[in-house]
Every structure is written in structure tokens, then in C-alpha cells.
PDB file of C-alpha atoms in Angstrom:
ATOM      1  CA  UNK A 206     -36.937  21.733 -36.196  1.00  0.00           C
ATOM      2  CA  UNK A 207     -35.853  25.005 -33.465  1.00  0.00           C
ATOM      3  CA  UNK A 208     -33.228  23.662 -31.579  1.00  0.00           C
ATOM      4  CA  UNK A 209     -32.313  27.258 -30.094  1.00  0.00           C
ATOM      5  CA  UNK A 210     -35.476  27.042 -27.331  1.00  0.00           C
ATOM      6  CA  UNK A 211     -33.526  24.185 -25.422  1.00  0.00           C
ATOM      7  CA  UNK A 212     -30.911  26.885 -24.480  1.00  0.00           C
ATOM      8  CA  UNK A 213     -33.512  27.546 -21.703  1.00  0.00           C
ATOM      9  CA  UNK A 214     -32.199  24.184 -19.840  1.00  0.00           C
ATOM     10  CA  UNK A 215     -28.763  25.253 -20.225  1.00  0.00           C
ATOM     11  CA  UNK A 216     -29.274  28.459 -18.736  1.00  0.00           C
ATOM     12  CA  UNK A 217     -31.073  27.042 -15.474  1.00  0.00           C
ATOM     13  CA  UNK A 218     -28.320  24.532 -15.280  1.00  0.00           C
ATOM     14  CA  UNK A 219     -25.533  27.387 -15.351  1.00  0.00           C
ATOM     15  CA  UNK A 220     -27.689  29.709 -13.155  1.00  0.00           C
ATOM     16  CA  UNK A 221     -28.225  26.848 -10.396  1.00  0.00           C
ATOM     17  CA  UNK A 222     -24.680  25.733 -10.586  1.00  0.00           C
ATOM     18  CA  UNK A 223     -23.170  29.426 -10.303  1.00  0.00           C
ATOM     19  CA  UNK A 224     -25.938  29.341  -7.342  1.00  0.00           C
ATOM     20  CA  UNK A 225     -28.279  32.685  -8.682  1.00  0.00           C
ATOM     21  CA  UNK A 226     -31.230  33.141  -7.439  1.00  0.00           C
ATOM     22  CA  UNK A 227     -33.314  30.178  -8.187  1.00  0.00           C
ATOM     23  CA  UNK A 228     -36.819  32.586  -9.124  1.00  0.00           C
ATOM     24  CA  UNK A 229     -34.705  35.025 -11.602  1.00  0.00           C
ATOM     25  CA  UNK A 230     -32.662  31.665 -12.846  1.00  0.00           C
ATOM     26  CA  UNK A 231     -36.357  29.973 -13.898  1.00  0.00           C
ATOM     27  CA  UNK A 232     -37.746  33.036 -15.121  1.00  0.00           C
ATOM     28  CA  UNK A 233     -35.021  34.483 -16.997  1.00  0.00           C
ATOM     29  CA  UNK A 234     -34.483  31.197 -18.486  1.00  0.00           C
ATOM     30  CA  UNK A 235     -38.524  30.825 -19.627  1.00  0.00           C
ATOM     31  CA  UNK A 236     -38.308  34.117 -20.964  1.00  0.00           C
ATOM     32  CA  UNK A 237     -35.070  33.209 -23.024  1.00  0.00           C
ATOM     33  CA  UNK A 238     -36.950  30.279 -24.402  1.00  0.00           C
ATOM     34  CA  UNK A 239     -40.426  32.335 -25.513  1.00  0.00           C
ATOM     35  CA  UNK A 240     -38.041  34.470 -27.508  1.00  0.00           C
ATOM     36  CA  UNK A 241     -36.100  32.024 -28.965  1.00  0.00           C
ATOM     37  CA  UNK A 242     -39.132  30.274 -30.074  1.00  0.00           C
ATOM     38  CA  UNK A 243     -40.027  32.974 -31.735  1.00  0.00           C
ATOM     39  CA  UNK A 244     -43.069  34.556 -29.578  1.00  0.00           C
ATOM     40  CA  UNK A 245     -42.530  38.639 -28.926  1.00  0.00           C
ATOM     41  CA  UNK A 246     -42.276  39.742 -25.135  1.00  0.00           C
ATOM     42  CA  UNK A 247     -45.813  40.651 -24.711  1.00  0.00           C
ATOM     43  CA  UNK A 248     -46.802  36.795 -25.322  1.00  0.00           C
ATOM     44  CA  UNK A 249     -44.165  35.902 -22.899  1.00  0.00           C
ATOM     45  CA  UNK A 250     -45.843  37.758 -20.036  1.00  0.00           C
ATOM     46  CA  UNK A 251     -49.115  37.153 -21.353  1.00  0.00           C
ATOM     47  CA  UNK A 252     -48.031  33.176 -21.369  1.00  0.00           C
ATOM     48  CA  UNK A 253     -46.762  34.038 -17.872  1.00  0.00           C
ATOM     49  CA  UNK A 254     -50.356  34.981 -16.824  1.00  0.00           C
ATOM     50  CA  UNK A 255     -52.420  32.211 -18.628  1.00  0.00           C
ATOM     51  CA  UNK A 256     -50.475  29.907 -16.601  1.00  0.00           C
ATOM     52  CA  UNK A 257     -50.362  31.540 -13.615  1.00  0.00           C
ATOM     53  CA  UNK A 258     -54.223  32.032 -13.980  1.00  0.00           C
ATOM     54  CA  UNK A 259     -54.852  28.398 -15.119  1.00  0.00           C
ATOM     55  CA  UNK A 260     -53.318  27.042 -12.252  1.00  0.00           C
ATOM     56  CA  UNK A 261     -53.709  29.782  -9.517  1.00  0.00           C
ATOM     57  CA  UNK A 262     -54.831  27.722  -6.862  1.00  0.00           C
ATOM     58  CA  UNK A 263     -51.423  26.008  -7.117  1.00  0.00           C
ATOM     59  CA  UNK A 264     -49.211  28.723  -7.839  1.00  0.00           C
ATOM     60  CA  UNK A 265     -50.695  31.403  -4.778  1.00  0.00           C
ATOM     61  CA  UNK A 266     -48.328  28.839  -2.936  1.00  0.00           C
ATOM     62  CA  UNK A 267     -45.580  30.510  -4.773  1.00  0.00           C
ATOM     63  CA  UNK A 268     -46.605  34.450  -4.049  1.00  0.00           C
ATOM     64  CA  UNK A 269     -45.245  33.716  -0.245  1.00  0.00           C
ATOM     65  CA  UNK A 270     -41.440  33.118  -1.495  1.00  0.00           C
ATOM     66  CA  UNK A 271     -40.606  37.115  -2.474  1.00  0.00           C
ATOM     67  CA  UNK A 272     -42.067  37.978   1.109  1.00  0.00           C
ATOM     68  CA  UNK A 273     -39.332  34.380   2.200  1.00  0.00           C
ATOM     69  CA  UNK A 274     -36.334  36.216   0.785  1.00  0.00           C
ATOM     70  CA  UNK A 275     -37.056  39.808   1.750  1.00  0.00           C
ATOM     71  CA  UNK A 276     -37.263  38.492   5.691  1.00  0.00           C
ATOM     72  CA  UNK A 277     -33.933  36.500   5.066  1.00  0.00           C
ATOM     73  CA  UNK A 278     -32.326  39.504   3.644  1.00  0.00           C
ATOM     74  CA  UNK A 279     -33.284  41.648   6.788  1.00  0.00           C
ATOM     75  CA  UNK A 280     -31.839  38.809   9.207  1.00  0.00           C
ATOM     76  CA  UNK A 281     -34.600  35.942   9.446  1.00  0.00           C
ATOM     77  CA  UNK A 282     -32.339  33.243   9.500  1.00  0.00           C
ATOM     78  CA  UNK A 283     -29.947  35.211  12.349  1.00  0.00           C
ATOM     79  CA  UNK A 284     -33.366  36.142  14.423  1.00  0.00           C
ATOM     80  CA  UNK A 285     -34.163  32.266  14.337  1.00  0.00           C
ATOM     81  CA  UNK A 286     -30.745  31.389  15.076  1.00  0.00           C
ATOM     82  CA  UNK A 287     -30.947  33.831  18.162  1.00  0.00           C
ATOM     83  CA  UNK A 288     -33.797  32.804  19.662  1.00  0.00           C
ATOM     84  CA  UNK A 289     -32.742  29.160  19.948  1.00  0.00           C
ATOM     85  CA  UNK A 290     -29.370  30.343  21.517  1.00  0.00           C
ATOM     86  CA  UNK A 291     -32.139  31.590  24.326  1.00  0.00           C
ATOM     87  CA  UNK A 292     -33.111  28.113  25.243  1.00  0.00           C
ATOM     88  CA  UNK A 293     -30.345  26.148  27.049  1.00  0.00           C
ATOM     89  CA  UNK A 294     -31.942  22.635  26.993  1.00  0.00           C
ATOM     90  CA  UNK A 295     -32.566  23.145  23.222  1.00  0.00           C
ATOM     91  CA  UNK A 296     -30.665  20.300  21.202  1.00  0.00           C
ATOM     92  CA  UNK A 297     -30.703  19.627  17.301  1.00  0.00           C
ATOM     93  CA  UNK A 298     -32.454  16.408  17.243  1.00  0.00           C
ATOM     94  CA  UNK A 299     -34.853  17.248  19.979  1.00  0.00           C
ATOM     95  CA  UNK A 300     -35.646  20.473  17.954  1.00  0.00           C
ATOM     96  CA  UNK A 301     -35.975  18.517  14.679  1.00  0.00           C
ATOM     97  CA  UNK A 302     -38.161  15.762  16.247  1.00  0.00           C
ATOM     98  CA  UNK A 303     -40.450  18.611  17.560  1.00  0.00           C
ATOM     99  CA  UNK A 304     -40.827  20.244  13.878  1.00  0.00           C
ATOM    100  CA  UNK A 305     -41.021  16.149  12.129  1.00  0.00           C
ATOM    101  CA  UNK A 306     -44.036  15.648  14.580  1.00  0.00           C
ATOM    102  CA  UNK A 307     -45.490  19.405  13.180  1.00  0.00           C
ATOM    103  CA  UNK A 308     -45.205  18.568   9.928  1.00  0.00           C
ATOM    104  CA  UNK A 309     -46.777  14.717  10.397  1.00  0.00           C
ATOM    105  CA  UNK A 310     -49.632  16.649  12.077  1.00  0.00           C
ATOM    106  CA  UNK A 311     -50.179  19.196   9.774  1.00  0.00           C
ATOM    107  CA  UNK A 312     -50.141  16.984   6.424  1.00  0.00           C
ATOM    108  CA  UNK A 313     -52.383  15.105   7.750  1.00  0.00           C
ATOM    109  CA  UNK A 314     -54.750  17.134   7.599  1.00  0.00           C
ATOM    110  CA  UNK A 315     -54.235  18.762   4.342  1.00  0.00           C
ATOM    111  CA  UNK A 316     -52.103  21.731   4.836  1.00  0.00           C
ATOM    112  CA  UNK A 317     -48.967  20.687   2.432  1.00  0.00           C
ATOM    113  CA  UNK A 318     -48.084  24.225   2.194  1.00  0.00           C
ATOM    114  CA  UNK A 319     -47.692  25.538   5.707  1.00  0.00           C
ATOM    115  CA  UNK A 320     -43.932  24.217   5.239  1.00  0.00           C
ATOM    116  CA  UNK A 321     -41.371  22.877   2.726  1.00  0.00           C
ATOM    117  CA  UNK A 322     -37.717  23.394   2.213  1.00  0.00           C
ATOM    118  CA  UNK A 323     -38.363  26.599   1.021  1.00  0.00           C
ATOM    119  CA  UNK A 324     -41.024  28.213   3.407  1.00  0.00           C
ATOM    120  CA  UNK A 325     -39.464  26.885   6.312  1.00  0.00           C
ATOM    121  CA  UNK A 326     -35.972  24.445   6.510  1.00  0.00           C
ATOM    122  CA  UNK A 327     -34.039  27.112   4.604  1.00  0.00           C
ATOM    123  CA  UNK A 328     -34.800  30.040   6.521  1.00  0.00           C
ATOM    124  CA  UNK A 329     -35.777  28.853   9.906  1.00  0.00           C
ATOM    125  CA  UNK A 330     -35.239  25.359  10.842  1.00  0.00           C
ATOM    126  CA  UNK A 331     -31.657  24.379   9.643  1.00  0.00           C
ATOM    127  CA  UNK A 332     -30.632  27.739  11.227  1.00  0.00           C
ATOM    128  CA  UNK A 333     -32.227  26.863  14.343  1.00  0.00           C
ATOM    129  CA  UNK A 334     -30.860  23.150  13.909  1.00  0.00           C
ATOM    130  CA  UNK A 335     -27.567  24.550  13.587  1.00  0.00           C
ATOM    131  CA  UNK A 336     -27.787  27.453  16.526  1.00  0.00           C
ATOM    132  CA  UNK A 337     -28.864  24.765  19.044  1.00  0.00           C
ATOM    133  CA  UNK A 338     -25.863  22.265  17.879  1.00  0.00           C
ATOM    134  CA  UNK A 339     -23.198  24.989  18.327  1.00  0.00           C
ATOM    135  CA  UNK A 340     -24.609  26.370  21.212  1.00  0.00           C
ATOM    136  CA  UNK A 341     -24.136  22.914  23.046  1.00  0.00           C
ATOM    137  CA  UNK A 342     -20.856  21.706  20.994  1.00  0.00           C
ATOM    138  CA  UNK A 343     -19.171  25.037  19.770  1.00  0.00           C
ATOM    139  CA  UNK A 344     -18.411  25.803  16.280  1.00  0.00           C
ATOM    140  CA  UNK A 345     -18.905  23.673  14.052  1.00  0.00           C
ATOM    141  CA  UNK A 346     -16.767  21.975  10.759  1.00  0.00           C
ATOM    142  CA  UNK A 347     -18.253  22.429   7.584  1.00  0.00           C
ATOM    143  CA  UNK A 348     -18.999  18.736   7.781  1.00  0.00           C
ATOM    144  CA  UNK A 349     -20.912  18.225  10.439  1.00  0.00           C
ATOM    145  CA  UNK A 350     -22.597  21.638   9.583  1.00  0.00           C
ATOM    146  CA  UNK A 351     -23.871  20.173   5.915  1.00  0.00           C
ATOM    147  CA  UNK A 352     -25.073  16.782   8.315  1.00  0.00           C
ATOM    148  CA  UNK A 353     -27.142  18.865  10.254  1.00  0.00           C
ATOM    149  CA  UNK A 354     -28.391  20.805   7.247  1.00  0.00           C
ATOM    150  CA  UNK A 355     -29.224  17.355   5.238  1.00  0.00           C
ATOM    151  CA  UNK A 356     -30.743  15.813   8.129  1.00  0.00           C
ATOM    152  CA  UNK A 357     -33.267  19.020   8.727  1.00  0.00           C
ATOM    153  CA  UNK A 358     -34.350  18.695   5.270  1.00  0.00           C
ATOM    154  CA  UNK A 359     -34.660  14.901   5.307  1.00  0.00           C
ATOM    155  CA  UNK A 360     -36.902  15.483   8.335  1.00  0.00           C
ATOM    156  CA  UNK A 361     -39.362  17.845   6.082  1.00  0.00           C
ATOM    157  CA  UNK A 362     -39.247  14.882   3.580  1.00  0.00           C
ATOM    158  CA  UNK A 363     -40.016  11.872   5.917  1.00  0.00           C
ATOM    159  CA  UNK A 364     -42.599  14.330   7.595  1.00  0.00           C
ATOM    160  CA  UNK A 365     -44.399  15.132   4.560  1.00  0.00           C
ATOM    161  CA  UNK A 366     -44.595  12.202   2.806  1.00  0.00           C
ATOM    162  CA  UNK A 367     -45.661   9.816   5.184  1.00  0.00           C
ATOM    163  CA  UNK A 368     -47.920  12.496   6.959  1.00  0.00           C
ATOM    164  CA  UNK A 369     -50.103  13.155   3.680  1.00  0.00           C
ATOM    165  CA  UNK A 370     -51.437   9.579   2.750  1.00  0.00           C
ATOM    166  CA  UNK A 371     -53.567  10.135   6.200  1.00  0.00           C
ATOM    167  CA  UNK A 372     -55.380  13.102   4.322  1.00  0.00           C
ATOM    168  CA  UNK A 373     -57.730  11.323   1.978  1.00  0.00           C
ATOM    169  CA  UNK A 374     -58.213  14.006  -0.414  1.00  0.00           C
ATOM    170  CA  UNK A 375     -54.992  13.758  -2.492  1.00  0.00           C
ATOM    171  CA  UNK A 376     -53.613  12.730  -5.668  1.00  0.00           C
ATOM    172  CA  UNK A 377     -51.331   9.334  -4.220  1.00  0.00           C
ATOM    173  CA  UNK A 378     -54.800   8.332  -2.531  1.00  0.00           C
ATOM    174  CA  UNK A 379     -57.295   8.734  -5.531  1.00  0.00           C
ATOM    175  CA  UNK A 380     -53.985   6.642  -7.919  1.00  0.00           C
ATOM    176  CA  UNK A 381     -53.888   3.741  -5.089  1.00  0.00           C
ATOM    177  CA  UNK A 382     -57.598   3.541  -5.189  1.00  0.00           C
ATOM    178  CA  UNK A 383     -57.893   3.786  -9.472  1.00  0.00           C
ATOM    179  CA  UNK A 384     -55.407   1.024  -9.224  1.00  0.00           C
ATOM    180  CA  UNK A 385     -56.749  -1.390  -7.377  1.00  0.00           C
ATOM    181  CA  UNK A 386     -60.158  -0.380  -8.567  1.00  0.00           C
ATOM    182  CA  UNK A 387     -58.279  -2.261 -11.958  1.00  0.00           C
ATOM    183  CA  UNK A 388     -57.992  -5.575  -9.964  1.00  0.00           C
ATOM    184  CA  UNK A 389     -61.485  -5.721  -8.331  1.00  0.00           C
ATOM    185  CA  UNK A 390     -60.670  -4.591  -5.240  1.00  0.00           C
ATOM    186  CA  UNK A 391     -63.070  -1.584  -4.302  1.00  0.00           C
ATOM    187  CA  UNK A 392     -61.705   0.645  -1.418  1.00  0.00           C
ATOM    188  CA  UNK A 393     -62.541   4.110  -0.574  1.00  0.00           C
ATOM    189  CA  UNK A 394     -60.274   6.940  -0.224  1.00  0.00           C
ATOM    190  CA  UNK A 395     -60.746   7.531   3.909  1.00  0.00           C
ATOM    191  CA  UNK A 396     -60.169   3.196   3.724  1.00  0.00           C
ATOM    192  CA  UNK A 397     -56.833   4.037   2.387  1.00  0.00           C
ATOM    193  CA  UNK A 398     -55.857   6.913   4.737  1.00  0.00           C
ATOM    194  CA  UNK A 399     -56.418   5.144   8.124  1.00  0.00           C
ATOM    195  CA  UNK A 400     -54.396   2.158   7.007  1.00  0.00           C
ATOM    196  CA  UNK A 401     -51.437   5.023   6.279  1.00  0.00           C
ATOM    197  CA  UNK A 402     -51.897   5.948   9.992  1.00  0.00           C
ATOM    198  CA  UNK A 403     -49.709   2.746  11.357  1.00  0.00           C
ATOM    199  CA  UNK A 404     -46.944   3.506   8.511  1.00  0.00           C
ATOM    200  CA  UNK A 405     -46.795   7.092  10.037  1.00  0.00           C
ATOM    201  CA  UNK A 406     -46.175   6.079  13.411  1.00  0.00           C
ATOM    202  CA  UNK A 407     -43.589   3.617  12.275  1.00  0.00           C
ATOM    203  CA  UNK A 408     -41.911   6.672   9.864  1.00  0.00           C
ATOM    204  CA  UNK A 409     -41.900   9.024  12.956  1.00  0.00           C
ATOM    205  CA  UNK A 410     -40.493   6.062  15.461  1.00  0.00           C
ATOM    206  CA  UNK A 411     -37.815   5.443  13.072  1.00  0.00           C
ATOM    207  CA  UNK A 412     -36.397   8.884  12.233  1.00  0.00           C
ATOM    208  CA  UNK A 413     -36.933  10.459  15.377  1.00  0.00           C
ATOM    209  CA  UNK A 414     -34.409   7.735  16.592  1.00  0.00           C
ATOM    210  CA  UNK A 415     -31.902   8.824  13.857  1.00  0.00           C
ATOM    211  CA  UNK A 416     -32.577  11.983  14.872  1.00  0.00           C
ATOM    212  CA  UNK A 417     -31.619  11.205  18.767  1.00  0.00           C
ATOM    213  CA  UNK A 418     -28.967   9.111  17.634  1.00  0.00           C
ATOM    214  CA  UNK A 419     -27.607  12.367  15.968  1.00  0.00           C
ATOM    215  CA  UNK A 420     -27.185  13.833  19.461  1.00  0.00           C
ATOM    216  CA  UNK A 421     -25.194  11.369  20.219  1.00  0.00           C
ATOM    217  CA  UNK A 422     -23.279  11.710  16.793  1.00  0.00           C
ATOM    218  CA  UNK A 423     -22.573  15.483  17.766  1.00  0.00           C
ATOM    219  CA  UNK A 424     -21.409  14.854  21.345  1.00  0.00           C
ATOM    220  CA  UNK A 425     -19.006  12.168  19.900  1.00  0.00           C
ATOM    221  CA  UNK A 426     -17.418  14.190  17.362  1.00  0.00           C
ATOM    222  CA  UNK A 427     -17.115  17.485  19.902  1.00  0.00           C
ATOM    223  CA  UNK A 428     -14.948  15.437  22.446  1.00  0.00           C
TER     224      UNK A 428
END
């Protein structure tokens, strides 16, 4: 048995732990292991595109995140940072609760992909999150920076998975309803959604409190 393909894991655990590019990290390392296990380049790429072309619906998703880093290299992040540095009653958790109650919304109704960690809390809201905290408490420790940071992505996560049970068309909706199609119990998909509705509400009650409460955290530790 070819051991020598598995050097592809090792490389994408150096590449993320030296912090490379994530895209070159993955690809380099899936081109390492097509040559190790013995294909020649040109059924590397053409692999590439089978996949790519299998599963294009998916992966068109993933065309947007060149066009991501090219704005952050020309000053994305800064220009978000800027323009929340223009509002004076801006504050972080106000800001995040706006973009948890966007993201409820908009998974709701089926469109997953109009934000993530990667489209959006990297290069626009945890800058934004952090502009509007040091423009009302100064700069900030590297601490209470990496709070503000976790708790912006955290708000993406509660937003997103508690927003997309509503849509009825997805994969956690069709298992539920296989499953308890196994125990007799016959429900249909848009059954399921509306009874995610009230767990929404709850999800958005709950962290959008943490998320005031983190005001408060910030005020405390600025005194």
C-alpha cells in the first residue's frame, strides 16, 4: 500500500499552521497528493475539472473568494472599518445584532451563500465590529480584540444555523423527515420548517442579549 499520498494532510496542516494562504495551501497540497499517487499533472487538472464540473452548482460559491482577497488587498477591510468610524451611535453589539438578524432573514429563505466567515465576517464585519468598539472605547488589547473577533463569527454561526431549518428545502430538513418517516411518524418538509420558526426567535433573543451584554463587557474593561 502508497503511504506517500497522505503527505497531502501534512502539508495543509504545516501550510495552515505557518498561516499561508488557505486556497494555495489546499491546492498545492491536492496537487502534491495526485503526483504522489502516481497520476501525471494533466490528470491532476483534469481531476480538478471533473470535480469542479460534477459539483458546479456547489463550487460557483467558491469563484467569489479570488474577487474576496483582491478587495482585501486593495483596503476592504480599512474602507469597512472607515465607514463605521462615520457613525457615532454605532456600537459592536448593536452592529452585530443588526448583521445576526440579516443573516436569520436571509437563511431563511434559502440564500446560505450571501454570507459566511469568509464572504463576509473576515473582511467586513469583524472589522466593522472592531472599528465601532475602538471608536467608543479606544484602542484595544489583543484580548478583547480576539473577543470581539470570536463573538462576530459566533454570530454568523448562531445566525445560520438556526435561520436555515425555516427554509424547507435543505438537507437537515429532508434527514429529520427520513427519520421519523422510520418511526411512523409522517411529516412534511414545510411541517418541519414552521416548527423551527419558535427555536429561531429563541436563538436570536438569546444571543442578541450576549451580544448587548458585550457592550457592557467593553465599557467595563475601558474604565
Amino acid at each position: 500500500m502508497n503511504y506517500w499520498p497522505l503527505l497531502g494532510i501534512l502539508l495543509v496542516v504545516a501550510g495552515f499552521a505557518l498561516r499561508l494562504n488557505p486556497m494555495l495551501v489546499v491546492t498545492v497540497a491536492a496537487l502534491a497528493t495526485g503526483l504522489l499517487a502516481g497520476l501525471d499533472p494533466l490528470a491532476v487538472i483534469a481531476t480538478f475539472g471533473k470535480a469542479f464540473n460534477d459539483n458546479r452548482i456547489i463550487a460557483i460559491v467558491w469563484i467569489v473568494l479570488p474577487v474576496i482577497g483582491m478587495l482585501e488587498r486593495f483596503g476592504l477591510q480599512q474602507r469597512a472599518a472607515t465607514l463605521i468610524r462615520s457613525m457615532r451611535k454605532a456600537t459592536t453589539g448593536k452592529l452585530l445584532l443588526l448583521y445576526l438578524g440579516y443573516r436569520q432573514l436571509t437563511a431563511a429563505i434559502g440564500l446560505h451563500s450571501t454570507a459566511g466567515q469568509a464572504q463576509t465576517v473576515r473582511p467586513l464585519v469583524a472589522p466593522m465590529a472592531l472599528a465601532a468598539a475602538e471608536m467608543e472605547h479606544g484602542e484595544l488589547d489583543e484580548e478583547t480584540a480576539e473577543t470581539v473577533k470570536e463573538m462576530a463569527a459566533a454570530t454568523d454561526n448562531v445566525g445560520l444555523f438556526f435561520g436555515e431549518d425555516i427554509f424547507f428545502a435543505i438537507g437537515s430538513i429532508v434527514l429529520i423527515q427520513a427519520t421519523l418517516a422510520t418511526y411512523g411518524i409522517d411529516l412534511a418538509p414545510l411541517q418541519l420548517a414552521v416548527w423551527a420558526i419558535p427555536t429561531a426567535i429563541l436563538a436570536f433573543l438569546i444571543h442578541g442579549a450576549r451580544l448587548l451584554l458585550l457592550d457592557r463587557r467593553l465599557r467595563r474593561s475601558a474604565k
